[in-house]
mmCIF file of C-alpha atoms in Angstrom:
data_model
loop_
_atom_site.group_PDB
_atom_site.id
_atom_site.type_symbol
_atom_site.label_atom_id
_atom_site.label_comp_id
_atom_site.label_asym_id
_atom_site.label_seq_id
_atom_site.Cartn_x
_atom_site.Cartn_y
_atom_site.Cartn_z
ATOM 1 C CA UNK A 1 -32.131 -39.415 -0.560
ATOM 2 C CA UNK A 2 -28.782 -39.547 2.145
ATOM 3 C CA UNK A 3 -27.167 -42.494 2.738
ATOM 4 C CA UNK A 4 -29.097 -43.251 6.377
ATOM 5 C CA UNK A 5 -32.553 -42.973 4.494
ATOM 6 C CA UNK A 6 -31.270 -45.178 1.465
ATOM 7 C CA UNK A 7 -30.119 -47.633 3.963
ATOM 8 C CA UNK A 8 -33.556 -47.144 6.078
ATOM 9 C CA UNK A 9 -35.361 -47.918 2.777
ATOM 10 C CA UNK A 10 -33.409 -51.081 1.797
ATOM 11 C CA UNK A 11 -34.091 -52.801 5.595
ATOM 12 C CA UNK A 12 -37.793 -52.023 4.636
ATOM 13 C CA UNK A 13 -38.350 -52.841 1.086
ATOM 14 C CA UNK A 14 -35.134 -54.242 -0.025
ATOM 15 C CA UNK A 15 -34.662 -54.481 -3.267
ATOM 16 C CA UNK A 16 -36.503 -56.061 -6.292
ATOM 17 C CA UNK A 17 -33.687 -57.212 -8.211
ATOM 18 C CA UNK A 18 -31.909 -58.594 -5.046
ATOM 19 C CA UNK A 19 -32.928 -60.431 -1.531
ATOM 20 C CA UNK A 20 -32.455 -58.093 1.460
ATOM 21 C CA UNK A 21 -29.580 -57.856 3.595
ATOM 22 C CA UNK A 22 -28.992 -59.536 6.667
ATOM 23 C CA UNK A 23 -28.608 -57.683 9.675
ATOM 24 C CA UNK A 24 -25.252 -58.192 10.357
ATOM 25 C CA UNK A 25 -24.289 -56.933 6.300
ATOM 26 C CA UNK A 26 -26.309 -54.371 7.300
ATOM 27 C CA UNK A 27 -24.407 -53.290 10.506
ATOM 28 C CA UNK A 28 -20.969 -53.588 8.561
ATOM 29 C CA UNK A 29 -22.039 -50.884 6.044
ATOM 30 C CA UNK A 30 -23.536 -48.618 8.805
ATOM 31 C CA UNK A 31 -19.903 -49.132 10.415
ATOM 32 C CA UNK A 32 -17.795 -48.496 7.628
ATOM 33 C CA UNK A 33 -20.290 -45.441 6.874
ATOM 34 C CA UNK A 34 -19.673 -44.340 10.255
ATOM 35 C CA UNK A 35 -15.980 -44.805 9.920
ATOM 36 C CA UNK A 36 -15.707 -43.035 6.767
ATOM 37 C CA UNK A 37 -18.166 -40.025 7.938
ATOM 38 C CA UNK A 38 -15.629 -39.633 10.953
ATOM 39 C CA UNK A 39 -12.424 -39.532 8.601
ATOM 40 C CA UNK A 40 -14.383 -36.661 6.642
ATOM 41 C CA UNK A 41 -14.839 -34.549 9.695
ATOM 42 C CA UNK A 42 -11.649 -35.122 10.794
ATOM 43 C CA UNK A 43 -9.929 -34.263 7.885
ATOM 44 C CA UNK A 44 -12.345 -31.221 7.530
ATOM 45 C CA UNK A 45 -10.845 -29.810 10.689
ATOM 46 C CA UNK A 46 -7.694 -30.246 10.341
ATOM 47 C CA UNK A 47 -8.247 -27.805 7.455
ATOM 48 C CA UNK A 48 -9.079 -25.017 9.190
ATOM 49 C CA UNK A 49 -9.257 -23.460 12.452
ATOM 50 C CA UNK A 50 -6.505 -24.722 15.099
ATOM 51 C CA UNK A 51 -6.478 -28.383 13.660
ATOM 52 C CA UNK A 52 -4.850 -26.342 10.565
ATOM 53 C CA UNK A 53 -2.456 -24.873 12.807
ATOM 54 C CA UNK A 54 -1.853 -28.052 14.591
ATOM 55 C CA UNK A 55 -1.104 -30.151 11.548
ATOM 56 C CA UNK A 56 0.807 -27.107 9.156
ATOM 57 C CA UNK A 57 2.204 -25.120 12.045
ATOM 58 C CA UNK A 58 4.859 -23.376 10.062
ATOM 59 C CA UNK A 59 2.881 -22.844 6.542
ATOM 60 C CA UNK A 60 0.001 -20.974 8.874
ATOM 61 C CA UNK A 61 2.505 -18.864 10.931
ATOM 62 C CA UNK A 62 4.373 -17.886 7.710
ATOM 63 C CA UNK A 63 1.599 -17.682 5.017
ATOM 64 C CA UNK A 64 0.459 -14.249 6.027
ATOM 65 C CA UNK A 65 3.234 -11.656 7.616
ATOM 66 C CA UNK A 66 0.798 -10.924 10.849
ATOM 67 C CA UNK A 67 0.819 -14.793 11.937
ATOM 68 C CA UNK A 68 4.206 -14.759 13.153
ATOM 69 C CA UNK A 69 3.305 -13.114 15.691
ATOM 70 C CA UNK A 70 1.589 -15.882 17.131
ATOM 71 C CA UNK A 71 5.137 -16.802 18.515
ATOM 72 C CA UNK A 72 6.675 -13.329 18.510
ATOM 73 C CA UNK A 73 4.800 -11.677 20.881
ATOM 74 C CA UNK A 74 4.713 -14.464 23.506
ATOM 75 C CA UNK A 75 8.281 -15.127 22.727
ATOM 76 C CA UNK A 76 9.098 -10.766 23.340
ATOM 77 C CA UNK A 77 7.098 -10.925 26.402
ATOM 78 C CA UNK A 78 9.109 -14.332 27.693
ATOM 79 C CA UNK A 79 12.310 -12.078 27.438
ATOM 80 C CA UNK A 80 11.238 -8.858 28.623
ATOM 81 C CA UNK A 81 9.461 -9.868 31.749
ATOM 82 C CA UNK A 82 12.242 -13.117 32.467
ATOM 83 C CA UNK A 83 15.059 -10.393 31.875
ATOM 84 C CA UNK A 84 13.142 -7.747 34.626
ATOM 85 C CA UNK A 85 12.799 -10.648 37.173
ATOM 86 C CA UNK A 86 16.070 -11.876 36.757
ATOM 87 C CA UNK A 87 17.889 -8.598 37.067
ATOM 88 C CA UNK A 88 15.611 -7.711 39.830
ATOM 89 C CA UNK A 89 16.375 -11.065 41.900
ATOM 90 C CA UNK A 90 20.152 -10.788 41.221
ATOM 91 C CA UNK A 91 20.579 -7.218 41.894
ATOM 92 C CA UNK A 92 17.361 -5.853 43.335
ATOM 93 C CA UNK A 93 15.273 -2.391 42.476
ATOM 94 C CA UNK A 94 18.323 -0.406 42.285
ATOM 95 C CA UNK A 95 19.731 -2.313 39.556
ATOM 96 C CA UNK A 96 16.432 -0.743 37.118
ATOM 97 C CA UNK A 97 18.031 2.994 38.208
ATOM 98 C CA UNK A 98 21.394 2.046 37.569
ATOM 99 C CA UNK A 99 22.229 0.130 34.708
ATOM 100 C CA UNK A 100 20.814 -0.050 31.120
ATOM 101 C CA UNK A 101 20.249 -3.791 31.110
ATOM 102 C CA UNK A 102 16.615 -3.715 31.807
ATOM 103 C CA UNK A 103 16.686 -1.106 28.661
ATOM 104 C CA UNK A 104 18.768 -3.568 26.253
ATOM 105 C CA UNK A 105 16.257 -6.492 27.157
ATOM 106 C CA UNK A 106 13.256 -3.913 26.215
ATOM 107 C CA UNK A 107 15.198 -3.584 23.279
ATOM 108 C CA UNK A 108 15.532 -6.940 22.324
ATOM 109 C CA UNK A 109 11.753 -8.068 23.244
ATOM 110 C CA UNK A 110 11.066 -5.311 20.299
ATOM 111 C CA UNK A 111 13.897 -6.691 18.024
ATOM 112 C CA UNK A 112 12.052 -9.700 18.826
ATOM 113 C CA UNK A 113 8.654 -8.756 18.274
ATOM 114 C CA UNK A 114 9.322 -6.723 15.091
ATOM 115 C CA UNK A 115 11.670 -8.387 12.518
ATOM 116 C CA UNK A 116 10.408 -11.881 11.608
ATOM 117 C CA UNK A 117 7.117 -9.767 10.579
ATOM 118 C CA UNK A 118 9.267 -7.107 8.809
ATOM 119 C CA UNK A 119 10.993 -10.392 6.762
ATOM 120 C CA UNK A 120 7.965 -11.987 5.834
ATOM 121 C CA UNK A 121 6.212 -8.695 5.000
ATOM 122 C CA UNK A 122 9.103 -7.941 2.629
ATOM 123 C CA UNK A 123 9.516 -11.530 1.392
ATOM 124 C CA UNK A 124 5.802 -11.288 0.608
ATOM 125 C CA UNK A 125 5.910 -7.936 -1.327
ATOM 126 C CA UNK A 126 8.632 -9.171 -3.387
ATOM 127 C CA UNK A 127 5.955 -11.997 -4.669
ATOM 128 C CA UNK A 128 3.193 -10.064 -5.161
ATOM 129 C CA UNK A 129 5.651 -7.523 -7.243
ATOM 130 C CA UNK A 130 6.977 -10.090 -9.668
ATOM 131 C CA UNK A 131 3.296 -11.550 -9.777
ATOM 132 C CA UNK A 132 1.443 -8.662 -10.238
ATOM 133 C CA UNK A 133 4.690 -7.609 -13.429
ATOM 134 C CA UNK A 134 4.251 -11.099 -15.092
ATOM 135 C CA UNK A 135 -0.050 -10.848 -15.264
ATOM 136 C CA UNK A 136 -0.028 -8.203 -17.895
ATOM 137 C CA UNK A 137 2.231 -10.690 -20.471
ATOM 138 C CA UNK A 138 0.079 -13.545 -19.462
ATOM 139 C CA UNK A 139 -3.293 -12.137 -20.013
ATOM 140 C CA UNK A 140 -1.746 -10.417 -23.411
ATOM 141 C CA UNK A 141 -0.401 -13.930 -24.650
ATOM 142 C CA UNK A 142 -3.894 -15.277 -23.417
ATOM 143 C CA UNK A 143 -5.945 -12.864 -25.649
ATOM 144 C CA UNK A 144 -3.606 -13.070 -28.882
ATOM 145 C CA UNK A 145 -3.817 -16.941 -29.111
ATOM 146 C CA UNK A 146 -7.554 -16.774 -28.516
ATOM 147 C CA UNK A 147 -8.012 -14.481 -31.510
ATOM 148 C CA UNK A 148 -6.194 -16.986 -33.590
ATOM 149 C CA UNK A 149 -8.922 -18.971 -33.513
ATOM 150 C CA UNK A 150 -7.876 -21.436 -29.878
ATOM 151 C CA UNK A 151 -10.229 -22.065 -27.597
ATOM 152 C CA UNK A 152 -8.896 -20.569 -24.065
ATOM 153 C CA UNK A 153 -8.126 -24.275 -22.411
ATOM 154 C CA UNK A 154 -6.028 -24.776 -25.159
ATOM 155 C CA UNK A 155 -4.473 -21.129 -24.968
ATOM 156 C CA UNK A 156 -3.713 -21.950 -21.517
ATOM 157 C CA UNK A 157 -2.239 -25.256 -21.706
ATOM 158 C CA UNK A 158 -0.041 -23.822 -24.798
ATOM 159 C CA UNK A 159 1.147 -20.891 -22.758
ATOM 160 C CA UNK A 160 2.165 -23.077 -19.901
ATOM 161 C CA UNK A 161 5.222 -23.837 -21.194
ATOM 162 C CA UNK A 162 6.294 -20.350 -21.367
ATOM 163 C CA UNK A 163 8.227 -18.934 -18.929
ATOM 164 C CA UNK A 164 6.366 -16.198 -16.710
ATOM 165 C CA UNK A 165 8.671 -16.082 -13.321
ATOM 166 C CA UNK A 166 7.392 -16.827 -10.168
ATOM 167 C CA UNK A 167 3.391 -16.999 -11.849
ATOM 168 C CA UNK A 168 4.438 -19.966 -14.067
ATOM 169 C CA UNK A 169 3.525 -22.630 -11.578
ATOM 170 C CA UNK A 170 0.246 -20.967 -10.578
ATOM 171 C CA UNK A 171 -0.255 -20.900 -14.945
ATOM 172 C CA UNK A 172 0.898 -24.953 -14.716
ATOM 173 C CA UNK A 173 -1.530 -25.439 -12.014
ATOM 174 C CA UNK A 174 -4.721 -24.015 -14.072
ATOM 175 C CA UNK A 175 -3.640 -26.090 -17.106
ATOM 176 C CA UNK A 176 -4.221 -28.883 -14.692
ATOM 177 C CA UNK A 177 -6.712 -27.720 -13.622
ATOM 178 C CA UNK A 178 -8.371 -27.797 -16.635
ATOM 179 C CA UNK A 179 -6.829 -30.938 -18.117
ATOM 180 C CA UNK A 180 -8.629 -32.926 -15.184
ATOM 181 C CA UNK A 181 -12.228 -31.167 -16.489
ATOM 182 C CA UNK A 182 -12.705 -28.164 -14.141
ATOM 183 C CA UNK A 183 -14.193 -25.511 -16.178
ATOM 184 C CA UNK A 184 -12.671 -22.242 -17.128
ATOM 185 C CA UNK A 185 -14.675 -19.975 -14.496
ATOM 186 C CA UNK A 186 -14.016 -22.300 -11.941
ATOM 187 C CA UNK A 187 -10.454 -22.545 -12.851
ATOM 188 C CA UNK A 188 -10.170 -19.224 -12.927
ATOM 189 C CA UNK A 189 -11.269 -18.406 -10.294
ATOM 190 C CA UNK A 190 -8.995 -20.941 -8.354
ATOM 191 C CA UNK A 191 -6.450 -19.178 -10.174
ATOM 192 C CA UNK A 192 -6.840 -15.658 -8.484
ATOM 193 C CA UNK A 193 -7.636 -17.334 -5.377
ATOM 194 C CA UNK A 194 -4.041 -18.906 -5.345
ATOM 195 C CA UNK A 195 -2.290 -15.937 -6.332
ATOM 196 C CA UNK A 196 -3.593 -13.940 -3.426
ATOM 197 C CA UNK A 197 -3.521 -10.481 -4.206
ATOM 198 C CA UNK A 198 -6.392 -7.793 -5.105
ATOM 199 C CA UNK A 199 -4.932 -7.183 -8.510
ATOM 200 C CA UNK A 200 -5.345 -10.973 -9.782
ATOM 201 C CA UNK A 201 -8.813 -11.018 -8.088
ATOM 202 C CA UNK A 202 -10.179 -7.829 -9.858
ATOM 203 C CA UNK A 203 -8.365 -8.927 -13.354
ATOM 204 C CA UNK A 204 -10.021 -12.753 -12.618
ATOM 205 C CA UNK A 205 -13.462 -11.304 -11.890
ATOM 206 C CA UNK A 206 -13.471 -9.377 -15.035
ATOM 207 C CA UNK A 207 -12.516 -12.003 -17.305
ATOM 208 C CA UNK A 208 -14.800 -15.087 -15.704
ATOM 209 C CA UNK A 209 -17.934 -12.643 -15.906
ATOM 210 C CA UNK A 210 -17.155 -11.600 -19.524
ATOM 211 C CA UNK A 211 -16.428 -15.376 -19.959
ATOM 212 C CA UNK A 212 -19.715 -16.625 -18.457
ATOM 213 C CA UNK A 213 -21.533 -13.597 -20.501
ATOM 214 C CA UNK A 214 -20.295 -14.601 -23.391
ATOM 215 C CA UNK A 215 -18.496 -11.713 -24.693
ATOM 216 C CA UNK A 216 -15.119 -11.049 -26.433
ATOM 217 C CA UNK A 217 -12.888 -12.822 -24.290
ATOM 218 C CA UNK A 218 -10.410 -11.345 -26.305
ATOM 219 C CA UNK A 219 -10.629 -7.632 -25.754
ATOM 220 C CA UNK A 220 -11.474 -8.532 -21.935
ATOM 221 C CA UNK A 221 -8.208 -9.728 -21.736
ATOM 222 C CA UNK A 222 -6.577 -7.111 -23.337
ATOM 223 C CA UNK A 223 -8.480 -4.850 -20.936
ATOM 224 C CA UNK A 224 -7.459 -6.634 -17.906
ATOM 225 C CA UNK A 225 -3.369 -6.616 -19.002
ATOM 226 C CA UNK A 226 -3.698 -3.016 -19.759
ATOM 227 C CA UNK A 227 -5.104 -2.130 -16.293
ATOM 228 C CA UNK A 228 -2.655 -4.273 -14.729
ATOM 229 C CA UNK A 229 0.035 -2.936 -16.236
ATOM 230 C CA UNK A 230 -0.963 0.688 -16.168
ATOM 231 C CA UNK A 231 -1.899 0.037 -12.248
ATOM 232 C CA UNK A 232 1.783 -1.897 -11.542
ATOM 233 C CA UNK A 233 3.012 1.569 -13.571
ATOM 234 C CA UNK A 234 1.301 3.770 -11.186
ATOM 235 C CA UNK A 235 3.001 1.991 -7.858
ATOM 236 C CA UNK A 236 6.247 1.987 -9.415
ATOM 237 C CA UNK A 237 5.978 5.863 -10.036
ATOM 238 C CA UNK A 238 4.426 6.709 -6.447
ATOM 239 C CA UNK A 239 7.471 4.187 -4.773
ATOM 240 C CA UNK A 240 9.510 5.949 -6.861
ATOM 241 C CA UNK A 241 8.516 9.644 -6.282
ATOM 242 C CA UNK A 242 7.536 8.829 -2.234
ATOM 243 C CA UNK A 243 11.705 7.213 -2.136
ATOM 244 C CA UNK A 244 13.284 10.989 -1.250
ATOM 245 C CA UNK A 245 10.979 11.815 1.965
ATOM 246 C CA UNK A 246 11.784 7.853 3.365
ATOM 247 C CA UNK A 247 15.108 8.969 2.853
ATOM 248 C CA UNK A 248 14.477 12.434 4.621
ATOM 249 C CA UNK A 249 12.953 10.280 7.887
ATOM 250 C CA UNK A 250 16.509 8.116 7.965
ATOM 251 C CA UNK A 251 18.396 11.228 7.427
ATOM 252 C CA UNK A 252 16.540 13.216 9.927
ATOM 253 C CA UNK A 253 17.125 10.306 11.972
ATOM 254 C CA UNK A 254 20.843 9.969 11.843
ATOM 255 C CA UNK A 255 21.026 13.802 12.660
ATOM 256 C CA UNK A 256 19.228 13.343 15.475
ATOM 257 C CA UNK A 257 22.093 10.885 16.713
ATOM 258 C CA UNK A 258 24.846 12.985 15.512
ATOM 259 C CA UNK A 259 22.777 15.955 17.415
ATOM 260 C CA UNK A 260 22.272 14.355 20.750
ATOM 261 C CA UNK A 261 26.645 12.653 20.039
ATOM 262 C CA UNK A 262 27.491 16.000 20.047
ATOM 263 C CA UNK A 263 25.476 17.410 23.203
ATOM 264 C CA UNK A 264 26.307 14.732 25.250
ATOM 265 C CA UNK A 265 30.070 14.543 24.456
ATOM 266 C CA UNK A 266 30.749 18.398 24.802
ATOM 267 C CA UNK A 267 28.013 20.198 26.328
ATOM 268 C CA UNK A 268 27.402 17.467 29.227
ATOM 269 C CA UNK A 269 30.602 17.085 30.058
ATOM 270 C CA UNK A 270 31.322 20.729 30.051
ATOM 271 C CA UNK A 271 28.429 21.189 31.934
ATOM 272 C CA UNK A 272 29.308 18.297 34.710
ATOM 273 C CA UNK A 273 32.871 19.399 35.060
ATOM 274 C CA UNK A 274 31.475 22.671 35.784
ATOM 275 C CA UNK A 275 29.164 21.491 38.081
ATOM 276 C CA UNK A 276 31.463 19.326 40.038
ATOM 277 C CA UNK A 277 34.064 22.064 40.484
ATOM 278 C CA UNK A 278 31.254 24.315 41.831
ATOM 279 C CA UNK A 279 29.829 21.827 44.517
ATOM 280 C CA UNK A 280 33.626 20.996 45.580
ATOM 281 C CA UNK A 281 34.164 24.630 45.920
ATOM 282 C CA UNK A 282 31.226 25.294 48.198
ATOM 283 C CA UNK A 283 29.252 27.339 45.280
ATOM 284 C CA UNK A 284 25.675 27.990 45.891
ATOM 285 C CA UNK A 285 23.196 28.812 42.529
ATOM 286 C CA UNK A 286 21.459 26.727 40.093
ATOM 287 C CA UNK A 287 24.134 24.223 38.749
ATOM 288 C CA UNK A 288 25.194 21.212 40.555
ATOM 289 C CA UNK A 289 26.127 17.955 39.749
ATOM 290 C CA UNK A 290 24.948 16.724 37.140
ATOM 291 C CA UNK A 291 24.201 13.043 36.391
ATOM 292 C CA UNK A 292 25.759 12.281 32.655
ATOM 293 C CA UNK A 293 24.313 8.481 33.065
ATOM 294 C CA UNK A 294 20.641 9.691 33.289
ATOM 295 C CA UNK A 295 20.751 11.913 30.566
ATOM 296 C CA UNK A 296 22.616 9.240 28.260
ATOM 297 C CA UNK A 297 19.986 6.821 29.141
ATOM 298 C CA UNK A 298 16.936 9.533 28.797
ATOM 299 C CA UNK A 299 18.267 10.171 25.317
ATOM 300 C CA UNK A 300 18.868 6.771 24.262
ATOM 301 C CA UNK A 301 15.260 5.813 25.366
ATOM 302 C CA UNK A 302 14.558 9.165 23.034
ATOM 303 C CA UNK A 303 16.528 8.110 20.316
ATOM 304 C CA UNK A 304 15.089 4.506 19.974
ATOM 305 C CA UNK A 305 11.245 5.664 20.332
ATOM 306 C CA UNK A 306 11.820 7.956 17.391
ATOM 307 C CA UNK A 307 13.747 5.316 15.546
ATOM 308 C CA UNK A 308 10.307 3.042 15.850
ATOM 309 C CA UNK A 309 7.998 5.694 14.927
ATOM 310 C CA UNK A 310 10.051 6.981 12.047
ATOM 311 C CA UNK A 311 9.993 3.832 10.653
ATOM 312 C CA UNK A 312 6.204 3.527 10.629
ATOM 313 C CA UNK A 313 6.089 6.879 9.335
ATOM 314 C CA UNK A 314 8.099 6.125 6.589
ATOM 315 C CA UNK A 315 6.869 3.099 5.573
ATOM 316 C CA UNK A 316 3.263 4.700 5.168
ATOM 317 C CA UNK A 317 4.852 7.760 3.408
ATOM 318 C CA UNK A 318 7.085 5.009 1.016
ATOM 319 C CA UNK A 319 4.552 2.290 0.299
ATOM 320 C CA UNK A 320 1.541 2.755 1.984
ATOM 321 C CA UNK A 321 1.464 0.696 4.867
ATOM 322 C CA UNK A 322 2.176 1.204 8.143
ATOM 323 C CA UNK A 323 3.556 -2.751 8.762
ATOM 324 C CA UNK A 324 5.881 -1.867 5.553
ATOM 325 C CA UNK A 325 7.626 0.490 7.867
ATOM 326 C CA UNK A 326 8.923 -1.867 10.754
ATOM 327 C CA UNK A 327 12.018 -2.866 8.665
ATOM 328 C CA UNK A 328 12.904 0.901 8.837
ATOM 329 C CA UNK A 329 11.990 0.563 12.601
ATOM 330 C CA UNK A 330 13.812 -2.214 13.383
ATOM 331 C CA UNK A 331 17.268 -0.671 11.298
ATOM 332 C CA UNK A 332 16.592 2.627 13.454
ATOM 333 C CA UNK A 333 15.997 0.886 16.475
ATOM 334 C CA UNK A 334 19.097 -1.286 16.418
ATOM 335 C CA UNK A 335 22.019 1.568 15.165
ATOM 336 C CA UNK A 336 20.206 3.551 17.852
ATOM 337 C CA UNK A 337 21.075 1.112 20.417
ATOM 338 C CA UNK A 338 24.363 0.363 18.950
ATOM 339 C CA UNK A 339 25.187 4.242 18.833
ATOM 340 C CA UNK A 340 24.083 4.652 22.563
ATOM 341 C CA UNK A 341 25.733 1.260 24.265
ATOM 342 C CA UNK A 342 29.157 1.566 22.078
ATOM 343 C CA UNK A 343 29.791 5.083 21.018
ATOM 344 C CA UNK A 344 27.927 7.753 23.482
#
């Protein structure tokens, strides 16, 4: 029976043990009811959706690496397009034929756009690492204490006061947990849940169903910290094998700039000087002046798309994601400008 058809029933029957309420009493319950339904509701959004946002602005934009650019892409496309009007007001057209500006502001929308995810991608692979190192020990120290006879509570709240790096506080939270009376599946499962990361959910699965089963917890444990560690094994030997051909993209990447230094600084200006003499001296064939500033700029705009691309190429190649790579693009991107607006 809900509250509205409990109340419904005491205005009808009231109670045996007790005169019925007044009308008034009753209309201060309904109130406060009301009152405390809306608080509910309002605290229910404001835990998910854009009333999340709204109230934890920065712990939504920076709990997953693809949030940010809620405010980096708005905030790229603020600079890119304010730069083009501005230079175009001040200077008019010409001005995007003339100079590179327009170019460095592209630049810098990307810059922009790019690095905050690159940090918090990399910030956020750094945690899963060390979490996904520090399960195997846990679930081994788990499974040794439960075959000494302890219930797994109690193996839990004794190995909280170990140290397991950055998973100890996420172990302190399921003693708890568990301290307050959740049970162990639930617990568990809270566990994984807070640890974010397909590893800890697989491993957490495993041992709640053989928990729930009744089985031997035991030897699921061991299971689970020998697949962890075996799979954290595997990743480490793939990064490691999959490290020479990222370094073959950034190579192949600074030899392109070396390349195009080289070409522009001794072939061009052979090649203009050349050209100049001939159209001074009247000469008629197929070389005449020729316009350093356009190919500078047509090889910068070279150089950086390759930079970007690289990047995502070698962040696939090196870890397996494509949004692993813009760190690479971003360090490409930015020498390649550098190279092109202070050196060539």
């Amino acid at each position: 029976m809900g509250f509205t058809d409990l109340l419904t029933h005491l205005k009808s029957h009231g109670k045996a043990s007790s005169p019925p309420m007044k009308s008034n009493e009753m209309e201060t319950v309904e109130a406060e009811f009301s009152e405390i339904t809306r608080k509910l509701e309002h605290e229910r959004k404001s835990r998910e959706g854009i009333g999340r946002f709204l109230r934890h602005p920065l712990r939504v934009l920076t709990e997953k690496p693809v949030n940010i650019l809620i405010i980096c892409i708005p905030l790229a496309l603020i600079i890119f397009i304010g730069g083009f009007f501005y230079l175009v007001k001040a200077h008019g057209m010409y001005v995007l034929f003339s100079t590179t500006t327009v170019d460095d502001f592209a630049v810098f929308a990307v810059l922009v756009a790019i690095i905050p995810v690159a940090l918090l991608d990399f910030r956020e692979q750094i945690r899963v690492r060390n979490l996904e190192n520090a399960l195997p020990n846990f679930f081994r120290d788990l499974a040794g204490m439960n075959d000494s006879g302890m219930t797994l509570p109690n193996a839990v709240h004794l190995v909280a006061s170990a140290e397991y790096g950055t998973l100890t506080p996420h172990i302190r939270k399921l003693d708890n947990e568990m301290s307050w009376g959740v049970n162990f599946v639930e617990a568990l499962y809270r566990f994984g849940k807070g640890l974010g990361t397909k590893m800890a959910d697989r491993s957490v699965d495993l041992i709640a169903n053989a928990s729930k089963a009744g089985g031997d917890v035991s030897e699921v444990l061991r299971a689970a910290a020998k697949d962890t560690f075996e799979v954290v094994n595997l990743q480490t030997e793939r990064s490691n094998n999959m490290l020479i051909y990222v370094i073959i993209v950034l190579v192949s990447f600074m030899v392109f700039l070396f390349v195009i230094a080289i070409l522009v600084s001794s072939f061009l200006t052979t090649m203009a000087t050349a050209g100049s003499a001939a159209v001074a001296a009247g000469a008629s064939g197929f070389m005449g002046a020729i316009d350093i500033f356009v190919y500078k700029r047509l090889f910068s705009h070279a150089a950086i798309l390759q930079g970007f691309f690289s990047g995502l190429v070698a962040g696939q190649m090196g870890e397996g994601r494509v949004i692993a790579g813009l760190k690479y693009s971003a360090l490409m991107v930015i020498i390649a400008w550098i190279t092109f607006r202070f050196f060539i």
